[in-house]
Amino acid sequence: MNKEYAIMDAEQSILHTYNRFQVVFDHGKGVYLYDTDGKEYLDFAAGIAVSAFGYQNVEYGEALKTQADKLLHISNLYYNEPIIKAAKRVLKASQMDRVFFTNSGTEAIEGAIKAAKKYAYTRDGHAGHEIIAMNHSFHGRSLGALAVTGNEHYREPFGPLMPGVKFAEFNQLDSVKALINERTCAIILETVQGEGGIYPATNEFLEGVRALCDEHDILLILDEIQCGMGRCGAMFAWQNYAVKPDIMTTAKALGCGVPVGAFLMTEHVAEKSLAPGDHGTTYGGNPLVGAAVDKVLEMMERDDITGHVKAITPYFEQKLDELVASYDFLTERRGVGLMQGLVCKKSVAEIAAKALQQGLIVITAGSDVLRFVPPLIIEKEHIDEMAEKLNAVLCDIDKI
Ligand SMILES: *Cc1c(COP(=O)(O)O)cnc(C)c1O
């Protein structure tokens, strides 16, 4: 299909909720994507932190094909083996005790909110509890997740949203403390803020929030949808800190391309939380996604993906730091592991668009951050190629 016609067709049929890059992708291999004209692109976005193993991973593909031929779906009225295996693996990786599989990140957040509210309801015998969320957070687009997303621009047209949500400043413990009252049932935050601009939680902040939660019997919900699944050098980013959440969410790289998410909790929460009749999903945790999650976690563990991320990160950071040192309009690098951002005083949208023309895929975060969330399997040669291509783009931008 001719690219211009394809884009025109898309814009006439698909609801315009994205300003898309002008490219139609056809297939991928390794850490490269190819468009319908056969042009090659080095992918440092991984479908927004999803494709941890890149594209056309044979072992993963075979696992999906085998399951697709066997059984796709049966509903949650029955048991299926792939999701039981997947559940065991995700509990081991996350140190949690109970899991509920969803179809997306935003649904995982919905479930986490419901679990926290039900816990407080069981404990107190009444509803009406409050949640503290963070400014510049992103938790998803469904109405509950939107209600805890700290971006006024995303929320405004859709009010009134779920009541009882207050926003604190990320990495400012006093601002959280000031919002706690006897109705507070949960504090929700991303261990590393993603869409908001790649802000890692400081040790002091996360440990402080954990202590506040313990003191007041408040549940700590950590959103690991973007920063989890090995990306930050631990299976889940919170494992880099001396804290453990009561409830956590995952999605994105959990299935490496099939739509799946999950919310998980400790036994202590599960005992007082969602019971039969409280929550459900038709597709969630079906045999196909079960096979995907089982295989992804098997491969991550066997191939020591977190070891690879930890080993390659210093080189990645060094190359990004060199760019920051070379251009005045790049002011800072922020991030953990293979979740990095460059703060930029020129249009990041323009840089990402020019990079695409150069055959490099990068995305943006917030209003002024270039975001790098590559497949976790990248090697030094890919980092070199990224730095070279990006340098050419930045050099052009510098002249404007
Ligand atoms: C992407 C994302 C979500 C939403 O996930 P969807 O699968 O798009 O619904 C929630 N929280 C964080 C931190 C995310 O990065």
PDB file of C-alpha atoms in Angstrom, residues 251-357:
ATOM      1  CA  ALA A 251       1.617  -3.980  31.882  1.00  0.00           C
ATOM      2  CA  LYS A 252       3.583  -2.767  28.803  1.00  0.00           C
ATOM      3  CA  ALA A 253       6.536  -5.235  28.634  1.00  0.00           C
ATOM      4  CA  LEU A 254       4.673  -7.862  30.676  1.00  0.00           C
ATOM      5  CA  GLY A 255       3.422  -9.436  27.455  1.00  0.00           C
ATOM      6  CA  CYS A 256       5.961  -7.879  25.065  1.00  0.00           C
ATOM      7  CA  GLY A 257       3.256  -7.114  22.505  1.00  0.00           C
ATOM      8  CA  VAL A 258       0.089  -8.961  23.468  1.00  0.00           C
ATOM      9  CA  PRO A 259      -2.338  -6.779  25.433  1.00  0.00           C
ATOM     10  CA  VAL A 260      -1.924  -7.739  29.068  1.00  0.00           C
ATOM     11  CA  GLY A 261      -1.457  -6.047  32.409  1.00  0.00           C
ATOM     12  CA  ALA A 262      -1.828  -7.050  36.028  1.00  0.00           C
ATOM     13  CA  PHE A 263      -2.300  -5.726  39.513  1.00  0.00           C
ATOM     14  CA  LEU A 264      -0.679  -7.623  42.339  1.00  0.00           C
ATOM     15  CA  MET A 265      -0.868  -7.438  46.107  1.00  0.00           C
ATOM     16  CA  THR A 266       0.439  -8.925  49.317  1.00  0.00           C
ATOM     17  CA  GLU A 267      -1.543 -11.602  51.133  1.00  0.00           C
ATOM     18  CA  HIS A 268      -2.266  -9.097  53.900  1.00  0.00           C
ATOM     19  CA  VAL A 269      -4.123  -6.846  51.429  1.00  0.00           C
ATOM     20  CA  ALA A 270      -5.725  -9.730  49.545  1.00  0.00           C
ATOM     21  CA  GLU A 271      -7.346 -11.070  52.718  1.00  0.00           C
ATOM     22  CA  LYS A 272      -9.379  -7.889  53.184  1.00  0.00           C
ATOM     23  CA  SER A 273      -9.779  -6.948  49.559  1.00  0.00           C
ATOM     24  CA  LEU A 274     -11.538  -8.035  46.359  1.00  0.00           C
ATOM     25  CA  ALA A 275     -13.746 -11.109  46.771  1.00  0.00           C
ATOM     26  CA  PRO A 276     -15.992 -13.040  44.332  1.00  0.00           C
ATOM     27  CA  GLY A 277     -18.366 -10.581  42.677  1.00  0.00           C
ATOM     28  CA  ASP A 278     -16.144  -7.536  43.287  1.00  0.00           C
ATOM     29  CA  HIS A 279     -14.178  -7.537  40.033  1.00  0.00           C
ATOM     30  CA  GLY A 280     -13.940  -9.304  36.703  1.00  0.00           C
ATOM     31  CA  THR A 281     -12.878  -9.274  33.069  1.00  0.00           C
ATOM     32  CA  THR A 282     -13.847 -11.327  30.043  1.00  0.00           C
ATOM     33  CA  TYR A 283     -10.477 -11.464  28.292  1.00  0.00           C
ATOM     34  CA  GLY A 284      -8.105 -10.786  31.192  1.00  0.00           C
ATOM     35  CA  GLY A 285      -5.582 -13.588  31.687  1.00  0.00           C
ATOM     36  CA  ASN A 286      -6.722 -15.733  28.776  1.00  0.00           C
ATOM     37  CA  PRO A 287      -4.565 -18.648  27.563  1.00  0.00           C
ATOM     38  CA  LEU A 288      -2.895 -16.619  24.774  1.00  0.00           C
ATOM     39  CA  VAL A 289      -1.622 -13.852  27.039  1.00  0.00           C
ATOM     40  CA  GLY A 290      -0.821 -16.486  29.652  1.00  0.00           C
ATOM     41  CA  ALA A 291       1.529 -18.193  27.217  1.00  0.00           C
ATOM     42  CA  ALA A 292       3.101 -14.819  26.355  1.00  0.00           C
ATOM     43  CA  VAL A 293       3.681 -13.731  29.964  1.00  0.00           C
ATOM     44  CA  ASP A 294       4.971 -17.173  30.928  1.00  0.00           C
ATOM     45  CA  LYS A 295       7.483 -17.113  28.056  1.00  0.00           C
ATOM     46  CA  VAL A 296       8.559 -13.498  28.604  1.00  0.00           C
ATOM     47  CA  LEU A 297       9.283 -14.104  32.282  1.00  0.00           C
ATOM     48  CA  GLU A 298      10.998 -17.421  31.562  1.00  0.00           C
ATOM     49  CA  MET A 299      13.300 -15.701  29.046  1.00  0.00           C
ATOM     50  CA  MET A 300      13.981 -12.693  31.277  1.00  0.00           C
ATOM     51  CA  GLU A 301      15.003 -14.900  34.158  1.00  0.00           C
ATOM     52  CA  ARG A 302      17.008 -17.422  32.133  1.00  0.00           C
ATOM     53  CA  ASP A 303      18.828 -14.761  30.085  1.00  0.00           C
ATOM     54  CA  ASP A 304      19.433 -12.571  33.175  1.00  0.00           C
ATOM     55  CA  ILE A 305      17.881  -9.555  31.475  1.00  0.00           C
ATOM     56  CA  THR A 306      18.360  -7.377  34.560  1.00  0.00           C
ATOM     57  CA  GLY A 307      22.064  -8.265  34.551  1.00  0.00           C
ATOM     58  CA  HIS A 308      22.272  -7.157  30.927  1.00  0.00           C
ATOM     59  CA  VAL A 309      20.420  -3.899  31.656  1.00  0.00           C
ATOM     60  CA  LYS A 310      22.749  -3.144  34.580  1.00  0.00           C
ATOM     61  CA  ALA A 311      25.822  -3.943  32.476  1.00  0.00           C
ATOM     62  CA  ILE A 312      24.828  -1.808  29.467  1.00  0.00           C
ATOM     63  CA  THR A 313      23.409   1.186  31.403  1.00  0.00           C
ATOM     64  CA  PRO A 314      26.706   2.989  32.206  1.00  0.00           C
ATOM     65  CA  TYR A 315      27.617   3.049  28.500  1.00  0.00           C
ATOM     66  CA  PHE A 316      24.152   4.311  27.549  1.00  0.00           C
ATOM     67  CA  GLU A 317      24.341   7.035  30.203  1.00  0.00           C
ATOM     68  CA  GLN A 318      27.848   7.997  29.106  1.00  0.00           C
ATOM     69  CA  LYS A 319      26.750   8.442  25.474  1.00  0.00           C
ATOM     70  CA  LEU A 320      23.745  10.531  26.500  1.00  0.00           C
ATOM     71  CA  ASP A 321      25.917  12.595  28.871  1.00  0.00           C
ATOM     72  CA  GLU A 322      28.312  13.291  25.981  1.00  0.00           C
ATOM     73  CA  LEU A 323      25.402  14.726  23.995  1.00  0.00           C
ATOM     74  CA  VAL A 324      24.343  16.884  26.959  1.00  0.00           C
ATOM     75  CA  ALA A 325      27.939  18.177  27.192  1.00  0.00           C
ATOM     76  CA  SER A 326      27.975  18.987  23.444  1.00  0.00           C
ATOM     77  CA  TYR A 327      24.785  21.017  23.133  1.00  0.00           C
ATOM     78  CA  ASP A 328      23.771  24.011  25.210  1.00  0.00           C
ATOM     79  CA  PHE A 329      20.085  23.351  24.604  1.00  0.00           C
ATOM     80  CA  LEU A 330      20.360  19.942  26.282  1.00  0.00           C
ATOM     81  CA  THR A 331      20.357  20.725  29.983  1.00  0.00           C
ATOM     82  CA  GLU A 332      20.141  17.410  31.821  1.00  0.00           C
ATOM     83  CA  ARG A 333      19.951  13.638  31.587  1.00  0.00           C
ATOM     84  CA  ARG A 334      17.597  11.879  33.979  1.00  0.00           C
ATOM     85  CA  GLY A 335      16.680   8.230  34.394  1.00  0.00           C
ATOM     86  CA  VAL A 336      17.391   4.747  35.617  1.00  0.00           C
ATOM     87  CA  GLY A 337      18.646   1.827  33.527  1.00  0.00           C
ATOM     88  CA  LEU A 338      17.102   1.764  30.050  1.00  0.00           C
ATOM     89  CA  MET A 339      14.537   4.416  30.948  1.00  0.00           C
ATOM     90  CA  GLN A 340      16.274   7.706  30.237  1.00  0.00           C
ATOM     91  CA  GLY A 341      15.324  11.261  29.358  1.00  0.00           C
ATOM     92  CA  LEU A 342      17.179  14.257  27.970  1.00  0.00           C
ATOM     93  CA  VAL A 343      15.814  17.627  29.033  1.00  0.00           C
ATOM     94  CA  CYS A 344      15.787  19.913  26.028  1.00  0.00           C
ATOM     95  CA  LYS A 345      15.211  23.636  25.530  1.00  0.00           C
ATOM     96  CA  LYS A 346      14.308  23.191  21.831  1.00  0.00           C
ATOM     97  CA  SER A 347      11.209  21.471  20.451  1.00  0.00           C
ATOM     98  CA  VAL A 348      11.410  17.792  21.385  1.00  0.00           C
ATOM     99  CA  ALA A 349       8.596  17.011  18.928  1.00  0.00           C
ATOM    100  CA  GLU A 350      10.719  18.437  16.115  1.00  0.00           C
ATOM    101  CA  ILE A 351      13.787  16.478  17.221  1.00  0.00           C
ATOM    102  CA  ALA A 352      11.810  13.217  17.383  1.00  0.00           C
ATOM    103  CA  ALA A 353      10.366  13.881  13.889  1.00  0.00           C
ATOM    104  CA  LYS A 354      13.814  14.645  12.424  1.00  0.00           C
ATOM    105  CA  ALA A 355      15.287  11.578  14.132  1.00  0.00           C
ATOM    106  CA  LEU A 356      12.646   9.448  12.446  1.00  0.00           C
ATOM    107  CA  GLN A 357      13.778  10.796   9.053  1.00  0.00           C
TER     108      GLN A 357
END
